[in-house]
Short mmCIF file of C-alpha atoms in Angstrom, two decimals:
data_model
loop_
_atom_site.label_atom_id
_atom_site.label_comp_id
_atom_site.label_asym_id
_atom_site.label_seq_id
_atom_site.Cartn_x
_atom_site.Cartn_y
_atom_site.Cartn_z
CA MET A 1 -137.85 40.91 4.46
CA ALA A 2 -136.93 43.38 7.20
CA LEU A 3 -136.02 47.02 6.69
CA ILE A 4 -132.48 47.78 7.88
CA GLY A 5 -130.74 51.11 8.34
CA THR A 6 -131.82 54.42 9.81
CA GLU A 7 -132.13 58.03 8.80
CA LEU A 8 -128.80 59.69 9.55
CA LYS A 9 -127.96 62.74 11.57
CA TYR A 10 -125.17 64.54 9.78
CA SER A 11 -122.82 65.04 12.74
CA PRO A 12 -119.32 66.59 12.65
CA SER A 13 -117.80 63.08 12.56
CA PHE A 14 -120.05 62.19 9.58
CA GLN A 15 -118.88 65.31 7.75
CA LYS A 16 -115.23 64.50 8.50
CA ASN A 17 -115.68 60.97 7.17
CA GLU A 18 -117.46 62.30 4.09
CA GLU A 19 -114.67 64.77 3.32
CA ASN A 20 -112.07 62.00 3.63
CA PHE A 21 -113.99 59.58 1.39
CA LYS A 22 -114.67 62.22 -1.27
CA SER A 23 -110.97 63.08 -1.25
CA LEU A 24 -110.16 59.41 -1.93
CA LEU A 25 -112.70 59.33 -4.76
CA LYS A 26 -111.27 62.52 -6.27
CA ARG A 27 -107.85 60.85 -6.36
CA VAL A 28 -109.34 57.77 -8.04
CA ARG A 29 -110.97 59.88 -10.76
CA GLU A 30 -107.84 61.94 -11.40
CA ARG A 31 -105.74 58.82 -11.76
CA GLU A 32 -108.35 57.13 -13.95
CA GLU A 33 -108.38 60.12 -16.28
CA LYS A 34 -104.61 60.02 -16.66
CA VAL A 35 -104.48 56.24 -17.21
CA ARG A 36 -107.22 56.39 -19.86
CA LEU A 37 -104.96 58.58 -22.01
CA GLY A 38 -102.59 55.63 -22.42
CA GLY A 39 -99.43 56.90 -24.09
CA GLY A 40 -100.79 60.45 -24.16
CA LYS A 41 -102.65 62.83 -26.47
CA ALA A 42 -99.72 63.19 -28.89
CA ALA A 43 -99.52 59.39 -29.36
CA ILE A 44 -103.28 59.22 -29.98
CA GLU A 45 -102.98 61.99 -32.59
CA LYS A 46 -100.26 59.97 -34.38
CA LEU A 47 -102.69 57.07 -34.66
CA HIS A 48 -105.31 59.36 -36.15
CA GLN A 49 -102.80 60.57 -38.74
CA LYS A 50 -102.34 56.94 -39.81
CA GLY A 51 -106.10 56.56 -40.22
CA LYS A 52 -106.42 54.49 -37.04
CA LEU A 53 -108.60 54.86 -33.96
CA SER A 54 -107.29 54.50 -30.41
CA ALA A 55 -108.21 51.41 -28.38
CA ARG A 56 -110.86 53.28 -26.38
CA GLU A 57 -112.33 54.91 -29.50
CA ARG A 58 -112.64 51.47 -31.09
CA ILE A 59 -114.46 50.10 -28.07
CA GLU A 60 -116.75 53.11 -27.86
CA LYS A 61 -117.84 52.56 -31.48
CA LEU A 62 -118.15 48.79 -31.03
CA VAL A 63 -120.55 48.78 -28.06
CA ASP A 64 -124.18 49.86 -28.18
CA PRO A 65 -124.58 53.66 -27.93
CA GLY A 66 -125.20 54.79 -24.35
CA SER A 67 -124.63 51.32 -22.90
CA TYR A 68 -122.64 50.56 -19.76
CA PHE A 69 -119.09 49.29 -20.45
CA LEU A 70 -117.78 47.53 -17.34
CA GLU A 71 -114.02 47.97 -17.49
CA VAL A 72 -111.75 45.44 -15.80
CA GLY A 73 -108.11 46.11 -14.93
CA LEU A 74 -107.98 49.85 -15.61
CA PHE A 75 -105.17 50.24 -13.06
CA ALA A 76 -103.23 47.18 -14.26
CA ALA A 77 -99.47 47.95 -14.18
CA TYR A 78 -100.09 51.19 -12.24
CA GLU A 79 -96.67 52.53 -11.13
CA MET A 80 -95.03 49.36 -12.49
CA TYR A 81 -92.30 49.14 -15.18
CA GLU A 82 -91.27 52.73 -14.42
CA GLU A 83 -87.70 51.99 -15.56
CA TYR A 84 -89.14 51.40 -19.05
CA GLY A 85 -91.33 54.50 -19.03
CA GLY A 86 -94.39 52.78 -17.52
CA ALA A 87 -97.25 50.86 -19.13
CA PRO A 88 -100.59 52.59 -18.46
CA SER A 89 -103.35 50.00 -18.04
CA SER A 90 -100.71 47.44 -19.17
CA GLY A 91 -101.16 48.59 -22.76
CA THR A 92 -104.52 46.84 -23.02
CA VAL A 93 -108.13 47.94 -22.51
CA PHE A 94 -110.62 45.25 -21.57
CA GLY A 95 -114.10 44.90 -20.18
CA ILE A 96 -117.63 43.70 -20.82
CA GLY A 97 -119.82 45.64 -23.23
CA LYS A 98 -123.17 45.31 -24.95
CA ILE A 99 -123.27 44.60 -28.69
CA HIS A 100 -126.83 44.44 -30.04
CA GLY A 101 -127.94 43.89 -26.44
CA ARG A 102 -125.59 40.93 -25.86
CA ASP A 103 -122.83 40.81 -23.24
CA VAL A 104 -119.45 40.50 -24.94
CA VAL A 105 -115.92 40.50 -23.52
CA ILE A 106 -113.80 43.02 -25.46
CA VAL A 107 -109.98 43.16 -25.42
CA ALA A 108 -108.16 45.94 -27.28
CA ASN A 109 -104.40 46.52 -27.53
CA ASP A 110 -103.45 50.13 -26.86
CA ALA A 111 -100.92 50.98 -29.58
CA THR A 112 -100.04 54.27 -27.83
CA VAL A 113 -98.28 52.28 -25.09
CA LYS A 114 -95.03 50.81 -26.45
CA ALA A 115 -96.80 50.02 -29.76
CA GLY A 116 -99.15 47.70 -27.89
CA ALA A 117 -96.31 45.48 -26.66
CA TRP A 118 -97.07 42.77 -24.11
CA PHE A 119 -95.64 43.20 -20.60
CA PRO A 120 -95.93 40.33 -18.07
CA ILE A 121 -99.01 41.92 -16.48
CA THR A 122 -100.53 42.32 -19.98
CA ALA A 123 -100.55 38.55 -20.36
CA LYS A 124 -102.17 38.21 -16.94
CA LYS A 125 -104.82 40.75 -17.93
CA ASN A 126 -105.59 38.93 -21.18
CA LEU A 127 -105.88 35.65 -19.27
CA ARG A 128 -108.33 37.37 -16.92
CA ALA A 129 -110.42 38.41 -19.95
CA GLN A 130 -110.49 34.83 -21.20
CA GLU A 131 -111.34 33.59 -17.71
CA ILE A 132 -114.40 35.86 -17.57
CA SER A 133 -115.42 34.72 -21.05
CA ILE A 134 -115.09 31.03 -20.08
CA GLU A 135 -116.82 31.30 -16.69
CA ASN A 136 -119.80 33.13 -18.14
CA ARG A 137 -119.77 31.59 -21.66
CA LEU A 138 -119.57 35.06 -23.21
CA PRO A 139 -118.41 35.79 -26.77
CA ILE A 140 -115.05 37.54 -26.88
CA VAL A 141 -113.73 40.12 -29.35
CA TYR A 142 -110.02 40.84 -29.75
CA LEU A 143 -109.03 44.18 -31.33
CA VAL A 144 -105.42 43.39 -32.19
CA ASP A 145 -102.78 46.09 -32.64
CA SER A 146 -99.57 44.92 -31.01
CA ALA A 147 -95.83 44.77 -31.59
CA GLY A 148 -95.71 41.50 -29.63
CA VAL A 149 -93.79 40.58 -26.48
CA PHE A 150 -91.87 43.40 -24.74
CA LEU A 151 -88.44 41.85 -25.29
CA PRO A 152 -86.57 43.27 -22.25
CA LEU A 153 -88.97 41.25 -20.06
CA GLN A 154 -89.40 38.22 -22.31
CA SER A 155 -88.27 35.77 -19.60
CA GLU A 156 -91.19 36.87 -17.42
CA ILE A 157 -93.88 36.40 -20.07
CA PHE A 158 -92.85 33.57 -22.38
CA PRO A 159 -92.43 30.01 -21.04
CA ASP A 160 -94.46 29.40 -17.89
CA LYS A 161 -97.96 27.95 -17.45
CA GLU A 162 -99.69 31.29 -16.86
CA HIS A 163 -97.62 33.17 -19.44
CA PHE A 164 -98.16 34.13 -23.09
CA GLY A 165 -98.68 30.62 -24.46
CA ARG A 166 -101.60 29.99 -22.11
CA ILE A 167 -103.62 32.53 -24.11
CA PHE A 168 -103.40 30.43 -27.27
CA ARG A 169 -104.15 27.28 -25.30
CA ASN A 170 -107.28 29.07 -24.05
CA ASN A 171 -108.21 30.02 -27.63
CA ALA A 172 -108.37 26.31 -28.44
CA VAL A 173 -110.27 25.36 -25.28
CA MET A 174 -112.79 28.19 -25.71
CA SER A 175 -113.47 27.10 -29.28
CA SER A 176 -114.18 23.58 -28.05
CA LEU A 177 -116.64 25.01 -25.50
CA GLY A 178 -118.56 26.79 -28.25
CA ILE A 179 -117.52 30.28 -27.12
CA THR A 180 -117.48 32.62 -30.12
CA GLN A 181 -114.12 34.37 -30.63
CA ILE A 182 -113.77 37.16 -33.18
CA ALA A 183 -110.50 38.96 -33.90
CA ALA A 184 -109.91 42.13 -35.86
CA ILE A 185 -106.30 42.74 -36.92
CA MET A 186 -106.13 46.54 -36.88
CA GLY A 187 -102.37 46.96 -36.68
CA PRO A 188 -99.26 44.77 -36.54
CA CYS A 189 -99.65 41.24 -35.27
CA VAL A 190 -96.27 39.56 -35.03
CA ALA A 191 -94.62 36.23 -34.18
CA GLY A 192 -96.34 34.20 -31.44
CA GLY A 193 -98.97 36.91 -31.13
CA ALA A 194 -100.14 36.03 -34.63
CA TYR A 195 -101.73 32.87 -33.27
CA LEU A 196 -104.31 34.70 -31.12
CA PRO A 197 -106.40 36.13 -33.99
CA ILE A 198 -105.91 33.12 -36.24
CA MET A 199 -106.95 30.69 -33.49
CA SER A 200 -110.14 32.71 -33.13
CA ASP A 201 -113.25 31.52 -34.97
CA GLU A 202 -113.35 34.44 -37.38
CA ALA A 203 -110.62 36.95 -38.30
CA LEU A 204 -110.90 40.37 -39.93
CA ILE A 205 -107.97 42.44 -41.14
CA VAL A 206 -107.85 46.16 -41.95
CA ASP A 207 -106.26 47.00 -45.30
CA LYS A 208 -102.92 48.85 -45.24
CA THR A 209 -102.76 49.14 -41.42
CA GLY A 210 -103.27 45.51 -40.37
CA SER A 211 -100.59 42.87 -40.88
CA VAL A 212 -99.92 39.41 -39.54
CA PHE A 213 -96.84 37.21 -39.93
CA LEU A 214 -94.57 34.96 -37.89
CA ALA A 215 -91.55 37.08 -38.83
CA GLY A 216 -91.45 40.64 -40.17
CA ALA A 217 -89.47 41.84 -43.17
CA HIS A 218 -86.27 42.58 -41.20
CA LEU A 219 -86.21 39.15 -39.55
CA VAL A 220 -87.04 37.38 -42.83
CA LYS A 221 -84.03 39.06 -44.47
CA ALA A 222 -81.78 38.14 -41.55
CA ALA A 223 -83.04 34.54 -41.43
CA ILE A 224 -83.25 33.54 -45.10
CA GLY A 225 -81.95 36.54 -47.07
CA GLU A 226 -85.30 37.32 -48.71
CA GLU A 227 -86.10 41.00 -49.23
CA ILE A 228 -89.81 41.87 -49.07
CA GLU A 229 -92.05 44.62 -47.68
CA ASN A 230 -94.32 43.90 -44.72
CA GLU A 231 -97.49 44.59 -46.72
CA LEU A 232 -96.51 42.05 -49.39
CA LEU A 233 -95.40 39.63 -46.70
CA GLY A 234 -98.53 39.60 -44.56
CA GLY A 235 -100.94 42.42 -45.35
CA ALA A 236 -104.71 42.26 -45.84
CA THR A 237 -104.62 41.42 -49.56
CA VAL A 238 -102.12 38.59 -49.01
CA HIS A 239 -104.10 36.92 -46.25
CA CYS A 240 -107.60 37.44 -47.66
CA GLU A 241 -106.81 36.60 -51.30
CA ILE A 242 -103.68 34.40 -51.34
CA SER A 243 -103.06 32.57 -48.04
CA GLY A 244 -106.67 32.47 -46.84
CA VAL A 245 -105.44 33.06 -43.29
CA THR A 246 -108.00 35.81 -42.61
CA ASP A 247 -111.70 35.86 -43.46
CA HIS A 248 -112.66 39.49 -44.09
CA LYS A 249 -110.74 42.40 -45.67
CA MET A 250 -111.88 45.72 -44.21
CA ALA A 251 -111.21 49.18 -45.63
CA ASN A 252 -110.70 50.87 -42.24
CA ASP A 253 -111.34 50.60 -38.49
CA ASP A 254 -114.94 51.79 -38.77
CA GLU A 255 -115.83 49.16 -41.36
CA ALA A 256 -114.19 46.44 -39.27
CA ILE A 257 -116.16 47.52 -36.19
CA GLN A 258 -119.46 47.43 -38.08
CA LYS A 259 -118.61 43.97 -39.41
CA ILE A 260 -118.02 42.69 -35.88
CA ARG A 261 -121.34 44.14 -34.74
CA SER A 262 -123.08 42.45 -37.65
CA ILE A 263 -121.54 39.05 -36.84
CA ILE A 264 -122.44 39.33 -33.14
CA SER A 265 -126.04 40.29 -33.97
CA LYS A 266 -126.60 36.93 -35.66
CA LEU A 267 -125.35 34.65 -32.89
CA GLY A 268 -127.85 32.04 -31.72
CA HIS A 269 -129.43 32.14 -28.28
CA LYS A 270 -128.77 29.53 -25.59
CA PRO A 271 -130.51 28.51 -22.33
CA THR A 272 -129.81 30.69 -19.28
CA ALA A 273 -128.85 29.89 -15.70
CA GLY A 274 -132.25 31.00 -14.38
CA PHE A 275 -131.24 33.21 -11.45
CA ASP A 276 -134.27 34.95 -9.96
CA ARG A 277 -134.97 38.59 -10.75
CA SER A 278 -137.87 40.86 -9.89
CA GLU A 279 -138.43 44.55 -10.52
CA SER A 280 -135.52 46.67 -9.33
CA VAL A 281 -136.12 48.92 -6.30
CA LEU A 282 -133.74 51.63 -5.14
CA PRO A 283 -132.45 51.54 -1.54
CA THR A 284 -134.56 53.51 0.92
CA TYR A 285 -131.53 55.60 1.88
CA PRO A 286 -129.11 57.43 -0.49
CA VAL A 287 -125.93 55.56 -1.41
CA GLU A 288 -123.93 58.77 -0.89
CA ASP A 289 -124.48 58.34 2.86
CA ILE A 290 -121.77 55.65 2.73
CA TYR A 291 -119.13 58.37 2.36
CA GLY A 292 -119.98 59.73 5.80
CA LEU A 293 -120.65 56.34 7.41
CA PHE A 294 -117.24 54.89 6.65
CA PRO A 295 -114.79 56.18 9.29
CA ALA A 296 -111.72 58.14 8.21
CA ASP A 297 -109.87 56.37 11.04
CA ARG A 298 -109.91 52.73 9.95
CA THR A 299 -109.51 51.56 13.56
CA LYS A 300 -112.94 53.00 14.43
CA PRO A 301 -116.04 50.75 14.30
CA TYR A 302 -119.09 51.34 12.13
CA ASP A 303 -122.36 49.53 11.55
CA THR A 304 -122.33 47.36 8.39
CA TYR A 305 -126.14 47.21 8.43
CA GLU A 306 -126.14 50.94 7.65
CA ILE A 307 -123.78 50.35 4.69
CA LEU A 308 -125.94 47.51 3.35
CA ALA A 309 -129.05 49.68 3.72
CA ARG A 310 -127.57 51.99 1.05
CA ILE A 311 -126.95 49.11 -1.41
CA LEU A 312 -129.82 46.59 -1.10
CA ASP A 313 -133.14 46.98 -2.89
CA GLY A 314 -135.59 48.71 -0.57
CA SER A 315 -132.92 48.51 2.17
CA GLU A 316 -134.38 45.10 3.01
CA LEU A 317 -132.54 42.04 4.32
CA ASP A 318 -134.02 38.65 5.16
CA GLU A 319 -131.36 37.89 7.75
CA TYR A 320 -130.12 34.36 8.46
CA LYS A 321 -129.24 33.51 12.11
CA ALA A 322 -129.50 37.17 13.10
CA GLY A 323 -128.71 36.56 16.77
CA TYR A 324 -125.77 34.19 16.23
CA GLY A 325 -122.22 34.74 15.02
CA LYS A 326 -122.69 38.49 14.91
CA THR A 327 -119.33 39.50 13.43
CA ILE A 328 -120.54 38.21 10.06
CA ILE A 329 -123.91 39.31 8.66
CA THR A 330 -125.66 36.78 6.41
CA GLY A 331 -129.01 37.05 4.68
CA TYR A 332 -131.08 37.02 1.51
CA ALA A 333 -131.68 40.26 -0.35
CA ARG A 334 -132.04 41.78 -3.80
CA ILE A 335 -129.70 44.05 -5.73
CA ASP A 336 -131.18 45.69 -8.81
CA GLY A 337 -133.91 43.06 -8.64
CA TRP A 338 -131.53 40.07 -8.57
CA ALA A 339 -131.86 37.65 -5.62
CA VAL A 340 -128.52 37.47 -3.79
CA GLY A 341 -127.02 36.02 -0.64
CA ILE A 342 -125.13 38.60 1.42
CA VAL A 343 -122.02 37.69 3.46
CA ALA A 344 -120.58 40.80 5.14
CA ASN A 345 -118.14 41.44 7.97
CA GLN A 346 -119.55 43.52 10.84
CA ARG A 347 -116.99 46.07 12.10
CA SER A 348 -118.95 47.12 15.18
CA VAL A 349 -118.21 45.64 18.58
CA VAL A 350 -121.19 43.34 19.17
CA LYS A 351 -122.73 41.50 22.10
CA THR A 352 -123.54 37.81 21.75
CA ALA A 353 -126.61 36.03 23.11
CA LYS A 354 -124.45 34.97 26.07
CA GLY A 355 -123.69 38.58 26.87
CA GLU A 356 -120.10 38.38 25.62
CA MET A 357 -118.50 41.16 23.59
CA GLN A 358 -116.97 40.34 20.21
CA VAL A 359 -114.58 42.59 18.30
CA GLY A 360 -115.87 43.66 14.90
CA GLY A 361 -113.95 42.67 11.77
CA VAL A 362 -112.75 39.43 13.39
CA ILE A 363 -114.14 36.02 12.43
CA TYR A 364 -115.04 33.89 15.46
CA SER A 365 -116.00 30.22 15.44
CA ASP A 366 -119.72 30.98 15.60
CA SER A 367 -119.46 33.50 12.73
CA ALA A 368 -117.54 31.02 10.59
CA ASP A 369 -120.10 28.30 11.33
CA LYS A 370 -123.00 30.59 10.42
CA ALA A 371 -121.42 31.78 7.18
CA THR A 372 -120.60 28.19 6.17
CA ARG A 373 -124.20 27.06 6.65
CA PHE A 374 -125.53 30.08 4.78
CA ILE A 375 -123.22 29.52 1.79
CA LEU A 376 -124.37 25.88 1.61
CA ASN A 377 -127.98 27.10 1.60
CA CYS A 378 -127.35 29.56 -1.23
CA ASN A 379 -125.74 26.84 -3.31
CA GLN A 380 -128.71 24.57 -2.75
CA LYS A 381 -131.10 27.39 -3.74
CA ARG A 382 -129.02 28.60 -6.72
CA ILE A 383 -128.66 32.12 -5.29
CA PRO A 384 -125.52 34.12 -6.24
CA LEU A 385 -123.34 35.28 -3.34
CA VAL A 386 -122.06 38.81 -2.68
CA PHE A 387 -119.23 39.26 -0.14
CA PHE A 388 -118.38 42.55 1.57
CA GLN A 389 -114.92 42.29 3.11
CA ASP A 390 -113.73 44.30 6.09
CA VAL A 391 -111.90 41.61 7.98
CA THR A 392 -108.77 41.54 10.12
CA GLY A 393 -108.68 37.73 10.20
CA PHE A 394 -109.75 34.89 12.45
CA MET A 395 -109.79 35.18 16.25
CA VAL A 396 -106.58 34.07 17.97
CA GLY A 397 -105.65 33.10 21.52
CA SER A 398 -106.06 30.05 23.73
CA ARG A 399 -109.82 30.36 24.07
CA ALA A 400 -110.29 30.51 20.29
CA GLU A 401 -107.83 27.68 19.66
CA HIS A 402 -109.42 25.44 22.29
CA GLY A 403 -112.81 26.20 20.76
CA GLY A 404 -111.68 24.89 17.38
CA ILE A 405 -111.25 28.13 15.39
CA ILE A 406 -108.98 26.39 12.85
CA LYS A 407 -111.61 23.73 12.18
CA ASP A 408 -114.44 26.26 11.90
CA GLY A 409 -112.35 28.51 9.67
CA ALA A 410 -111.45 25.56 7.48
CA LYS A 411 -115.17 24.74 7.08
CA LEU A 412 -115.84 28.27 5.85
CA VAL A 413 -112.92 28.24 3.42
CA ASN A 414 -114.09 24.83 2.18
CA ALA A 415 -117.61 26.09 1.51
CA VAL A 416 -116.35 29.17 -0.35
CA ALA A 417 -113.91 27.12 -2.43
CA ASN A 418 -116.49 24.53 -3.50
CA SER A 419 -119.36 26.97 -4.05
CA ILE A 420 -120.84 26.60 -7.55
CA VAL A 421 -123.03 29.71 -7.68
CA PRO A 422 -121.49 32.96 -9.00
CA LYS A 423 -119.62 34.90 -6.33
CA PHE A 424 -118.90 38.64 -6.29
CA THR A 425 -116.53 40.30 -3.83
CA PHE A 426 -116.10 43.89 -2.67
CA MET A 427 -113.18 44.85 -0.45
CA VAL A 428 -114.59 47.81 1.44
CA GLY A 429 -112.05 48.04 4.25
CA ASN A 430 -109.45 45.64 5.63
CA SER A 431 -108.72 42.38 3.85
CA TYR A 432 -106.13 40.70 6.03
CA GLY A 433 -104.70 37.21 6.27
CA ALA A 434 -106.94 34.17 6.07
CA GLY A 435 -109.93 36.49 6.35
CA ASN A 436 -109.25 37.40 2.71
CA TYR A 437 -109.62 33.72 1.80
CA ALA A 438 -112.70 33.01 3.90
CA MET A 439 -114.48 36.07 2.48
CA CYS A 440 -113.84 35.04 -1.14
CA GLY A 441 -110.60 36.76 -2.08
CA LYS A 442 -109.12 36.49 -5.58
CA ALA A 443 -107.88 32.92 -5.03
CA TYR A 444 -111.48 31.71 -4.55
CA ASP A 445 -112.77 32.54 -8.03
CA PRO A 446 -115.15 35.47 -7.60
CA ARG A 447 -116.68 36.27 -10.98
CA LEU A 448 -115.81 39.92 -10.28
CA ILE A 449 -113.78 41.43 -7.43
CA TYR A 450 -113.55 45.18 -6.83
CA ALA A 451 -112.13 47.39 -4.09
CA TRP A 452 -113.50 50.59 -2.65
CA PRO A 453 -110.87 53.35 -2.24
CA THR A 454 -110.85 52.54 1.50
CA ALA A 455 -109.60 48.96 1.00
CA GLN A 456 -106.33 47.54 2.28
CA ILE A 457 -105.05 44.08 1.32
CA ALA A 458 -102.25 42.39 3.25
CA VAL A 459 -101.31 39.35 5.29
CA MET A 460 -101.80 41.44 8.46
CA GLY A 461 -102.34 45.03 9.57
CA GLY A 462 -99.61 47.60 9.00
CA LYS A 463 -98.80 48.18 12.69
CA GLN A 464 -98.39 44.50 13.54
CA ALA A 465 -96.51 43.70 10.35
CA SER A 466 -94.13 46.67 10.67
CA GLU A 467 -93.26 45.83 14.27
CA THR A 468 -92.70 42.18 13.34
CA LEU A 469 -90.46 43.12 10.42
CA LEU A 470 -88.58 45.60 12.62
CA GLY A 471 -87.89 42.88 15.19
CA ILE A 472 -86.52 40.58 12.49
CA ARG A 473 -84.33 43.35 11.03
CA ILE A 474 -82.91 44.34 14.44
CA GLN A 475 -82.15 40.72 15.27
CA GLN A 476 -80.28 40.31 11.98
CA MET A 477 -78.27 43.51 12.49
CA GLU A 478 -77.37 42.68 16.07
CA LYS A 479 -76.19 39.24 14.99
CA GLY A 480 -73.80 41.10 12.69
CA GLY A 481 -72.48 42.97 15.71
CA LYS A 482 -74.27 46.28 15.16
CA HIS A 483 -76.08 47.99 18.04
CA ILE A 484 -79.28 49.86 17.09
CA SER A 485 -80.24 52.91 19.14
CA LYS A 486 -83.87 53.78 19.98
CA GLU A 487 -83.76 56.67 17.50
CA GLU A 488 -82.45 54.41 14.73
CA GLN A 489 -85.14 51.85 15.56
CA GLN A 490 -87.86 54.48 15.18
CA GLN A 491 -86.44 55.66 11.85
CA LEU A 492 -86.20 52.08 10.63
CA LEU A 493 -89.77 51.42 11.78
CA ALA A 494 -91.02 54.47 9.87
CA GLU A 495 -89.28 53.28 6.68
CA ILE A 496 -90.68 49.76 7.03
CA ARG A 497 -94.18 51.05 7.76
CA GLN A 498 -94.11 53.41 4.77
CA ARG A 499 -93.12 50.59 2.41
CA TYR A 500 -95.64 48.19 3.92
CA GLU A 501 -98.46 50.73 3.77
CA LYS A 502 -97.75 51.27 0.06
CA GLU A 503 -98.04 47.53 -0.55
CA THR A 504 -101.43 47.38 1.22
CA ASP A 505 -102.80 50.23 -0.89
CA PRO A 506 -105.67 49.29 -3.26
CA TYR A 507 -103.73 50.74 -6.22
CA PHE A 508 -100.91 48.27 -5.53
CA ALA A 509 -103.48 45.46 -5.61
CA ALA A 510 -105.22 46.77 -8.74
CA ALA A 511 -101.88 47.16 -10.53
CA ARG A 512 -101.25 43.44 -10.06
CA LEU A 513 -104.86 42.43 -10.84
CA TRP A 514 -105.51 41.13 -7.32
CA VAL A 515 -108.72 43.12 -7.79
CA ASP A 516 -110.51 44.05 -11.03
CA GLY A 517 -110.56 47.74 -10.18
CA ILE A 518 -111.16 50.49 -7.62
CA VAL A 519 -114.72 51.81 -7.61
CA ASP A 520 -117.01 54.34 -6.03
CA PRO A 521 -119.46 52.56 -3.64
CA ALA A 522 -122.21 54.07 -5.81
CA GLU A 523 -121.12 51.66 -8.58
CA THR A 524 -121.53 48.56 -6.41
CA ARG A 525 -125.14 47.85 -7.40
CA ASN A 526 -124.33 48.22 -11.11
CA ILE A 527 -121.38 45.84 -10.89
CA VAL A 528 -123.35 43.14 -9.05
CA SER A 529 -126.25 43.45 -11.46
CA ARG A 530 -124.02 43.31 -14.52
CA GLY A 531 -122.09 40.38 -13.05
CA ILE A 532 -125.21 38.27 -12.49
CA GLU A 533 -126.52 39.22 -15.91
CA MET A 534 -123.24 37.91 -17.37
CA ALA A 535 -123.43 34.75 -15.27
CA MET A 536 -126.89 34.01 -16.65
CA HIS A 537 -125.25 33.00 -19.95
CA ASN A 538 -123.70 29.87 -18.41
CA PRO A 539 -126.40 27.38 -17.35
CA ASP A 540 -123.94 24.51 -16.83
CA PHE A 541 -123.59 23.96 -13.09
CA PRO A 542 -121.46 21.13 -11.74
CA GLN A 543 -123.02 19.10 -8.95
CA PHE A 544 -122.52 20.89 -5.65
CA ASN A 545 -120.24 18.88 -3.38
CA PRO A 546 -118.78 20.75 -0.42
CA GLY A 547 -116.32 17.95 0.33
CA VAL A 548 -115.52 16.93 3.89
CA ILE A 549 -116.78 19.56 6.34
CA GLN A 550 -116.15 18.43 9.90
CA THR A 551 -118.89 19.16 12.39
#
């Protein structure tokens, strides 16, 4: 293993970069704090008056004291559904927590947000929770407190393959896979949503506050003329003593939480995946240096080796093909003791062995070939992969095309798609076009995918995209007989660029769950470590078959 990185001289440019990065982090923390309040302090107080805990309070009591809860999808629905008053964190809190030392996926409806109603992105977030549970064979706990589907948007959540019904389908599949599912009904649970807790392996219900039925009292009266109160229709006593629908009647939220912890503590142990881990070693250089290393001007180059030196154990990298394909760095390393394979874009302008200059952030044929071979090696060796994306795409032009860039790019995408070891992706800068795919974007099944505040995700860079869109718009307007002056063109360009830049923002991506969250680089080691620890619970690897990779 070779030491990478150097001691830094804190120059004026470093200080400028650091100020910019810390400003971005400050914005992240301010927005996180606001989102975590859900429907607000007054709504939380109303829950307390009913003898109920908020979603986050329930989770805090459920997980082991002082343990690390890895939240996923905090910014889901951020600045979406504004016409309906918004839906902070999509009205659902979910992540991976420790219960008696075991990793457990936890999903909690936030009743302070539209009474826990399901928006379209809420369904997507719940499917993501089930996906993580299935991939890693982790038990899952549902803390149910929901008014059901948000009716004004029912057409966007109800009938399609990846909509509401898929969650219940997954309940059935997960049960067949032996994945423990526990549901606690801590509030209303209505209509189709009633199937989620009852299709779980074990269901608890809280007396007086929990209820579950296919149709509430108002609908029952309208449908069949019967008059009955909700508690007598589907409360805890009914379902624990008459229907037998639920398994445990709990006096309050606290008792239900302790019951869940007790059930989880008795789960049997299964074989693990056997990924290699040694004693954790901190990087030689402080992670905070990353704030000054990452340029405030995203067009400026920087040295990815210096970034990696602040993340890898001992700042050591056993580099693979160090002198070849230099716009992608590949090598074996450790993060928090776990053996990992690193695949990272190099943003610096680099010189090849032939003396040629290559632009950083671009994938050339030799870089794609190197990364493909390295990914195949990691699969053979059962070493998890960690991708660091700062990529503008594949090289274009006649020389690249004649050299077979499409074929070499396809080989890399093939290797990433068919990889069987756990993959983890961090978008640290640009994530443009097919580079997003080749570097394990969301479509390529990373176990976890997070963005740094400096990330941008789009089909191409803002300047190129805006000018392309402007050209299309002008052509359309001129076809309609309208002449566009230079001043009008510049105004139109500014409007297009502003809209496009908003759509490349990491918050836009996090709102739609293209990434699992936006994190401080200092959290990167924790996320990788926790991700591999989760992945250890699934020892069932399919046979690795990369398919047809043309040479």
